[in-house]
mmCIF file of C-alpha atoms in Angstrom:
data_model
loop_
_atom_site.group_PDB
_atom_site.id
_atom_site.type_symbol
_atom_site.label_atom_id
_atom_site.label_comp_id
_atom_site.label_asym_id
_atom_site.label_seq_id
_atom_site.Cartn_x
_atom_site.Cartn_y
_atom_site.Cartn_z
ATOM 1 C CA UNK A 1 14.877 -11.712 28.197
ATOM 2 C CA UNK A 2 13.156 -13.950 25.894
ATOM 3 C CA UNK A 3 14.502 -15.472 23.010
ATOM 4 C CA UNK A 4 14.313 -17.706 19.837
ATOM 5 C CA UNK A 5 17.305 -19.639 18.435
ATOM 6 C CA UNK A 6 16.783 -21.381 15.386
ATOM 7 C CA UNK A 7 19.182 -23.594 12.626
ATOM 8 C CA UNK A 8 20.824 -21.507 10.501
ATOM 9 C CA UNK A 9 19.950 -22.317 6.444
ATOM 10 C CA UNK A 10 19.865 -22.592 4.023
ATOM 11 C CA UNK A 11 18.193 -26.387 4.201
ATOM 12 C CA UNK A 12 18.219 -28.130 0.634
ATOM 13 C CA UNK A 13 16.480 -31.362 0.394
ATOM 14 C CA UNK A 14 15.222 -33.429 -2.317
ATOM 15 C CA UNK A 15 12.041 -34.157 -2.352
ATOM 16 C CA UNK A 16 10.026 -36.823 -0.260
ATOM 17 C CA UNK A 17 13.183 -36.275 1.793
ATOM 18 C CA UNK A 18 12.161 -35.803 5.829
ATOM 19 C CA UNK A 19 12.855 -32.492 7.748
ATOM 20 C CA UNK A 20 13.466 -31.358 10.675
ATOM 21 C CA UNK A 21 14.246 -27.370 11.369
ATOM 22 C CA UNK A 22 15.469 -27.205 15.140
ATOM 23 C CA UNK A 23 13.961 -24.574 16.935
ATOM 24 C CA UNK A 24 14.910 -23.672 20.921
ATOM 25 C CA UNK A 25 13.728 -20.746 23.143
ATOM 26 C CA UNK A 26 14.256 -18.791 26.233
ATOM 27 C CA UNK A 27 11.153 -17.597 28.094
ATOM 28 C CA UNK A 28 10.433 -16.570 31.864
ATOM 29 C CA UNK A 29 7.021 -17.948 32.336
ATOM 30 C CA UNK A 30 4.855 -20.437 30.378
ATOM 31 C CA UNK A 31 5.055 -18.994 26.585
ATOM 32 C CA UNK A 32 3.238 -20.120 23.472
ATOM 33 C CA UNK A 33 4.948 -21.305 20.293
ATOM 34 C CA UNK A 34 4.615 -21.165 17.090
ATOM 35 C CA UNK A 35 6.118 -21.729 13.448
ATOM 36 C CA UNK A 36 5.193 -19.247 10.296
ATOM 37 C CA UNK A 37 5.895 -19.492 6.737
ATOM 38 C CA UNK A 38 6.683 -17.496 4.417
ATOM 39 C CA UNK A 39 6.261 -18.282 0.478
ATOM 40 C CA UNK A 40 7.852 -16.364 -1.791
ATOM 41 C CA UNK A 41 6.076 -12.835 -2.354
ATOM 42 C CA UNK A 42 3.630 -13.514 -0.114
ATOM 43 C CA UNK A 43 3.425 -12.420 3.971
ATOM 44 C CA UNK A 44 3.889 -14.459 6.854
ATOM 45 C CA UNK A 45 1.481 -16.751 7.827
ATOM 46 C CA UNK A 46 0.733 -19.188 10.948
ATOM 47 C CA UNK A 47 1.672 -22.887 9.961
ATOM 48 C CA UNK A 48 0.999 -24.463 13.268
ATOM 49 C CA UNK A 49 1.177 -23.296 17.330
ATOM 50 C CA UNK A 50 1.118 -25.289 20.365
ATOM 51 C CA UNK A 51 -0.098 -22.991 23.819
ATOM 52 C CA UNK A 52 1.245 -25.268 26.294
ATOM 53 C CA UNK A 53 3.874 -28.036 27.435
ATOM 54 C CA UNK A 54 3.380 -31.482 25.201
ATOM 55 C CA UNK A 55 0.935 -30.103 23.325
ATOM 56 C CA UNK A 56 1.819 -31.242 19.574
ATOM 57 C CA UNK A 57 0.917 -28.232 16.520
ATOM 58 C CA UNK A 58 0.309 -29.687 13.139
ATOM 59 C CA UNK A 59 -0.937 -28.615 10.240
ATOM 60 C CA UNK A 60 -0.290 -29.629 6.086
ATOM 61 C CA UNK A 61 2.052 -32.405 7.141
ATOM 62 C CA UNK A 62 3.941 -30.412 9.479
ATOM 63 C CA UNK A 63 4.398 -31.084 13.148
ATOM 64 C CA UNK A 64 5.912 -29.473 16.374
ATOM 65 C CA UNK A 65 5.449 -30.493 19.903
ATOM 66 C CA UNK A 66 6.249 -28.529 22.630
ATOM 67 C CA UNK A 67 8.836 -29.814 25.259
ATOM 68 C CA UNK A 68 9.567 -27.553 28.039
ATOM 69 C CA UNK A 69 12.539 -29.979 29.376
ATOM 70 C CA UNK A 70 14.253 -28.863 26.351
ATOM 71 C CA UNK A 71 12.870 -25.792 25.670
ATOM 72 C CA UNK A 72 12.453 -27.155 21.777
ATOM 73 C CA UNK A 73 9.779 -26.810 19.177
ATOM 74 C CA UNK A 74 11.202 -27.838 16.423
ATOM 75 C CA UNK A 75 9.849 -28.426 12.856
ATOM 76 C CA UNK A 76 9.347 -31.867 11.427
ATOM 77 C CA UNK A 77 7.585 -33.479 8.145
ATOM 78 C CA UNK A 78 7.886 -36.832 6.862
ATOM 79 C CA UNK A 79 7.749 -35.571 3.103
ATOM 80 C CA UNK A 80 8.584 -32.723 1.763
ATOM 81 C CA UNK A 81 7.275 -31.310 -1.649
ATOM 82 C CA UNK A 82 8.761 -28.878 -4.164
ATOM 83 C CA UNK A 83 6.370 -26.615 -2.828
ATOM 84 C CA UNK A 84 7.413 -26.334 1.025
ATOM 85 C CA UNK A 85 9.952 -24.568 -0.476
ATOM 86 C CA UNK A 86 10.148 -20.881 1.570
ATOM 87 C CA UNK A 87 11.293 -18.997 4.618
ATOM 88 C CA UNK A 88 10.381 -20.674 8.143
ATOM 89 C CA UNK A 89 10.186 -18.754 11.642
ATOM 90 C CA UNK A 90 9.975 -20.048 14.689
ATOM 91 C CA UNK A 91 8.321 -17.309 17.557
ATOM 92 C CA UNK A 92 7.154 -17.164 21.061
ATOM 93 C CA UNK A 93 5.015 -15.152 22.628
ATOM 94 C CA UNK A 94 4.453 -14.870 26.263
ATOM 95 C CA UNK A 95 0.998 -13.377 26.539
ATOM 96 C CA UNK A 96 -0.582 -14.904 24.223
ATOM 97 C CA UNK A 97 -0.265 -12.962 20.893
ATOM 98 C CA UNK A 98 1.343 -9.819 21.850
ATOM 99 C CA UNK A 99 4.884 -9.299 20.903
ATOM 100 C CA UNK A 100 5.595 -11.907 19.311
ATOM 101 C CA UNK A 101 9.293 -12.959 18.836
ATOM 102 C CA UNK A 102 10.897 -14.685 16.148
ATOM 103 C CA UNK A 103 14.070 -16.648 15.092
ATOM 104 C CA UNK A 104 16.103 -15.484 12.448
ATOM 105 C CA UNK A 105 14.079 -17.694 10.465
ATOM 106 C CA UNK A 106 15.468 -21.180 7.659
ATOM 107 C CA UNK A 107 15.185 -21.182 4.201
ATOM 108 C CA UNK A 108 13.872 -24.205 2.794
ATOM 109 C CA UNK A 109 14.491 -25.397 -0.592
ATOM 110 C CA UNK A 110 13.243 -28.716 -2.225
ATOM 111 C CA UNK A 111 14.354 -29.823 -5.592
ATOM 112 C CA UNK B 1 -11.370 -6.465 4.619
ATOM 113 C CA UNK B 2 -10.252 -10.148 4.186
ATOM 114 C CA UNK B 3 -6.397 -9.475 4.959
ATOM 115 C CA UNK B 4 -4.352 -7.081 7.033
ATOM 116 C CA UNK B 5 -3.667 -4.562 3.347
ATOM 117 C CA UNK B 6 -0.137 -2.599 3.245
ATOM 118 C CA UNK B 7 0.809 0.444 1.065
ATOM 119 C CA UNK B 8 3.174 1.327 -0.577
ATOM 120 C CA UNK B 9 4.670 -2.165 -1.338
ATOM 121 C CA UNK B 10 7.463 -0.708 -2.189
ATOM 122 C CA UNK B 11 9.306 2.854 -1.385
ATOM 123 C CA UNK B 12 12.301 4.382 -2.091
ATOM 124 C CA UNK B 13 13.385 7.181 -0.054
ATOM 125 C CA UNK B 14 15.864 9.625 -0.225
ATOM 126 C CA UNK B 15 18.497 10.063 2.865
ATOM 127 C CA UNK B 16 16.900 12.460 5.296
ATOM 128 C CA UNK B 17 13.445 12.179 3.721
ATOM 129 C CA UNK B 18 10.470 11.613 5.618
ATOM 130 C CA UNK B 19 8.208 8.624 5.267
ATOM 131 C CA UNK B 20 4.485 7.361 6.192
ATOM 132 C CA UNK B 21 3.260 3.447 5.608
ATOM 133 C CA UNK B 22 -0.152 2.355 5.940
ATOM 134 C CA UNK B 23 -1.700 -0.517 7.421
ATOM 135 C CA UNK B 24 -5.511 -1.620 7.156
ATOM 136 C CA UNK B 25 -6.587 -4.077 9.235
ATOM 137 C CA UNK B 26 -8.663 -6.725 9.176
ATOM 138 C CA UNK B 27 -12.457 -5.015 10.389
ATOM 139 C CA UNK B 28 -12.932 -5.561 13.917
ATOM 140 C CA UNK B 29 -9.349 -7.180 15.165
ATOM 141 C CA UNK B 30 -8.303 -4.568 18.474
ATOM 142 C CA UNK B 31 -4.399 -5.425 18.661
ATOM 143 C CA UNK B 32 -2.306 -3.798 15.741
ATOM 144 C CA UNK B 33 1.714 -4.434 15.781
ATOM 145 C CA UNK B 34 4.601 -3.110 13.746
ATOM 146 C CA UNK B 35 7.470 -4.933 13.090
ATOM 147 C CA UNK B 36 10.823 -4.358 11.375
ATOM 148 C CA UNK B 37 12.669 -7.234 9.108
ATOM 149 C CA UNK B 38 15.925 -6.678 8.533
ATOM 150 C CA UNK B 39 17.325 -8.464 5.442
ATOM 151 C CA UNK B 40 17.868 -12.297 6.625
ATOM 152 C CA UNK B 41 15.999 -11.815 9.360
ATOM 153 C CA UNK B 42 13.385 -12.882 11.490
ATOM 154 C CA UNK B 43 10.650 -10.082 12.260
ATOM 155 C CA UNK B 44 11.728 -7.380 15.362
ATOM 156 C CA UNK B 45 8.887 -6.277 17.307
ATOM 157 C CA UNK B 46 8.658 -2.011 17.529
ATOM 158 C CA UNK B 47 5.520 -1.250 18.906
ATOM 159 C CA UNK B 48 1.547 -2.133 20.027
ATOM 160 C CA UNK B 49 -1.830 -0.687 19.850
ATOM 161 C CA UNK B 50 -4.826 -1.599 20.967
ATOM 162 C CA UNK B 51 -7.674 -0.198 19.575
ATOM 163 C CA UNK B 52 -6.196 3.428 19.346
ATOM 164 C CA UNK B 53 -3.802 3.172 22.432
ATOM 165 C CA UNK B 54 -0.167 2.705 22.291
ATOM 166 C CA UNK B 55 0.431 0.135 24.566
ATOM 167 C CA UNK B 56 3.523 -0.431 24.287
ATOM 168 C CA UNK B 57 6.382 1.631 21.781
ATOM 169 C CA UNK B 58 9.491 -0.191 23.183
ATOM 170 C CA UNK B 59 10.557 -1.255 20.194
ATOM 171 C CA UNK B 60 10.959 1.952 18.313
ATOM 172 C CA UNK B 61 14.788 2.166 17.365
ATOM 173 C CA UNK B 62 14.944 6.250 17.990
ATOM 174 C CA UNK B 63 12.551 8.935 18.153
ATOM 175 C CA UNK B 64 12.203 9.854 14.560
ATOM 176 C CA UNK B 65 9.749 6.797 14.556
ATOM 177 C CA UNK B 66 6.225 7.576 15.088
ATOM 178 C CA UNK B 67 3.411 5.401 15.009
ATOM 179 C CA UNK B 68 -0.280 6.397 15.462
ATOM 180 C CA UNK B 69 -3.728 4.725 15.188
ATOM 181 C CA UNK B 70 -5.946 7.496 15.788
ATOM 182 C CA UNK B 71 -9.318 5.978 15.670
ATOM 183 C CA UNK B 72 -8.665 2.462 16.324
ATOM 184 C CA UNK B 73 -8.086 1.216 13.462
ATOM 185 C CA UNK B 74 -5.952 2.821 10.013
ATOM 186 C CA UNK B 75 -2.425 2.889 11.186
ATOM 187 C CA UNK B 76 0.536 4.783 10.232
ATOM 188 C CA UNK B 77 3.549 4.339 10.902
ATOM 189 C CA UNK B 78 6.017 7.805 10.060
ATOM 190 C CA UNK B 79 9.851 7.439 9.643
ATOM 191 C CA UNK B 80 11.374 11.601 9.598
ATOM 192 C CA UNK B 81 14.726 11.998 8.559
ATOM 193 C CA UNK B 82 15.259 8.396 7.031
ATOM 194 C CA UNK B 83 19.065 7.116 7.085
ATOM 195 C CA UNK B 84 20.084 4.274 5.392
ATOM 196 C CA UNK B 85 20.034 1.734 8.572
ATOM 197 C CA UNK B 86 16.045 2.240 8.422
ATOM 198 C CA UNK B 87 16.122 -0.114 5.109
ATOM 199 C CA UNK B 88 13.962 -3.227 5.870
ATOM 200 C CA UNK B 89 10.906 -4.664 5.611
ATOM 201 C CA UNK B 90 7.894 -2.995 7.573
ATOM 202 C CA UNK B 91 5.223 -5.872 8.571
ATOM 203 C CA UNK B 92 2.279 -4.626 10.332
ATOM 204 C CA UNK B 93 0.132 -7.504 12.170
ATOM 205 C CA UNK B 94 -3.197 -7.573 14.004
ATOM 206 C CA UNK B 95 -4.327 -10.452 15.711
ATOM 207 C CA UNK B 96 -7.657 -11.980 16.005
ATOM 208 C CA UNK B 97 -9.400 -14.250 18.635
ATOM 209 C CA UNK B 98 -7.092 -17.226 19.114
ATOM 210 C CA UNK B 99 -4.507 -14.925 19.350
ATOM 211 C CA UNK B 100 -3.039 -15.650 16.125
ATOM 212 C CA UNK B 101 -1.319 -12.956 13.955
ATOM 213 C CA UNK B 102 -2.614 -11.836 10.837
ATOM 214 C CA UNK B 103 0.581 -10.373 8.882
ATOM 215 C CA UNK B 104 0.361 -7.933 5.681
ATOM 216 C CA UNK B 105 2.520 -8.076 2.956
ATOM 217 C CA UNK B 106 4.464 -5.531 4.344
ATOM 218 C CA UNK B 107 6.163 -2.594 2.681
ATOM 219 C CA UNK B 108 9.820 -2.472 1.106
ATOM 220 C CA UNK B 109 11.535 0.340 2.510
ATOM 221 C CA UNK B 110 15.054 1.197 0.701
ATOM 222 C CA UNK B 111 16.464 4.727 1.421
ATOM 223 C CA UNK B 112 19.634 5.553 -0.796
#
């Protein structure tokens, strides 16, 4: 079945540091993929998607591209702030937006 | 509304007492999805509406879940019986035209 296998956290970096949160999946067909967020108190939210093989999400610094050789998506910014700081999933979804499934999800924290 | 809205934010439940949580969607979005998050983890699908069909209810753990949407779009979803394994977070999603999901807050469920 399908599946999403993520690094385990928690990740603590110091700020300005780079990240990367690997992210690798298991999928019959052609799935898309996507990273959420959550802050602290708040709900999950989309940070970036990518529908199709080398396509490349980004959004607020982030970035994710899509490899199918690998079957990776995983996270990467250049410089993190105090204010990345929260939970990060990493889903798939193989027709389109219904049942979505997610990692176990990272913590991030930047001090 | 602006948001997908969930109540109670927080319940506490009594072993073998039954529960209902709400989820209001954002006006107009068809697809509605529950899922339950287990402490330290991701998200686990349990089941899918659209509009007031149950699509699919796969991911329902046992049969004292229930889940309705009877007119397409308030949901409920009804726990009977609650045992302390059904302590998690309840997300409900919908998802809107580039298939992206909307998430809620979601609702605290302890039961002691």
């Amino acid at each position: 079945g399908n599946s999403v296998t993520q690094m385990e956290g928690p990740v603590t970096l110091s700020e300005e540091a780079f990240l990367t949160i690997n992210c690798t999946y298991t999928a019959t067909g052609y799935p898309s993929l996507f990273w959420y967020v959550q802050y602290p108190g708040e709900g999950l939210q989309l940070l970036l998607k990518a529908t199709k093989a080398d396509d490349k999400g980004s959004n607020k610094g982030f970035e994710a591209t899509y490899r199918k050789e690998t079957t990776s998506f995983h996270l990467e910014k250049g410089s993190v702030q105090v204010s990345d700081s929260a939970v990060y999933f990493c889903a798939l979804s193989a027709y389109g937006g219904f049942k979505t499934i997610f990692g176990a999800g990272t913590r991030l924290f930047v001090k | 509304g602006a948001g997908v809205s969930q109540s109670p934010r927080y319940k506490v439940a009594k072993r073998g007492q039954d529960v209902a949580l709400r989820c209001d969607p954002i006006s107009g979005h068809v697809s509605l999805f529950w899922y339950q998050q287990a402490l330290g983890q991701g998200p686990e699908f349990l089941t899918y509406f659209q509009n007031e069909a149950q699509l699919d209810k796969s991911g329902l753990p046992s049969d004292r879940f229930f889940a309705e949407r009877p007119e397409g779009s308030v949901s409920t979803l009804k726990i009977q019986r609650t045992q302390q394994e059904d302590s998690a977070v309840y997300l409900c999603a919908t998802e809107g035209r580039n298939t992206e999901a909307f998430f809620g807050q979601g609702t605290r469920l302890t039961v002691v």
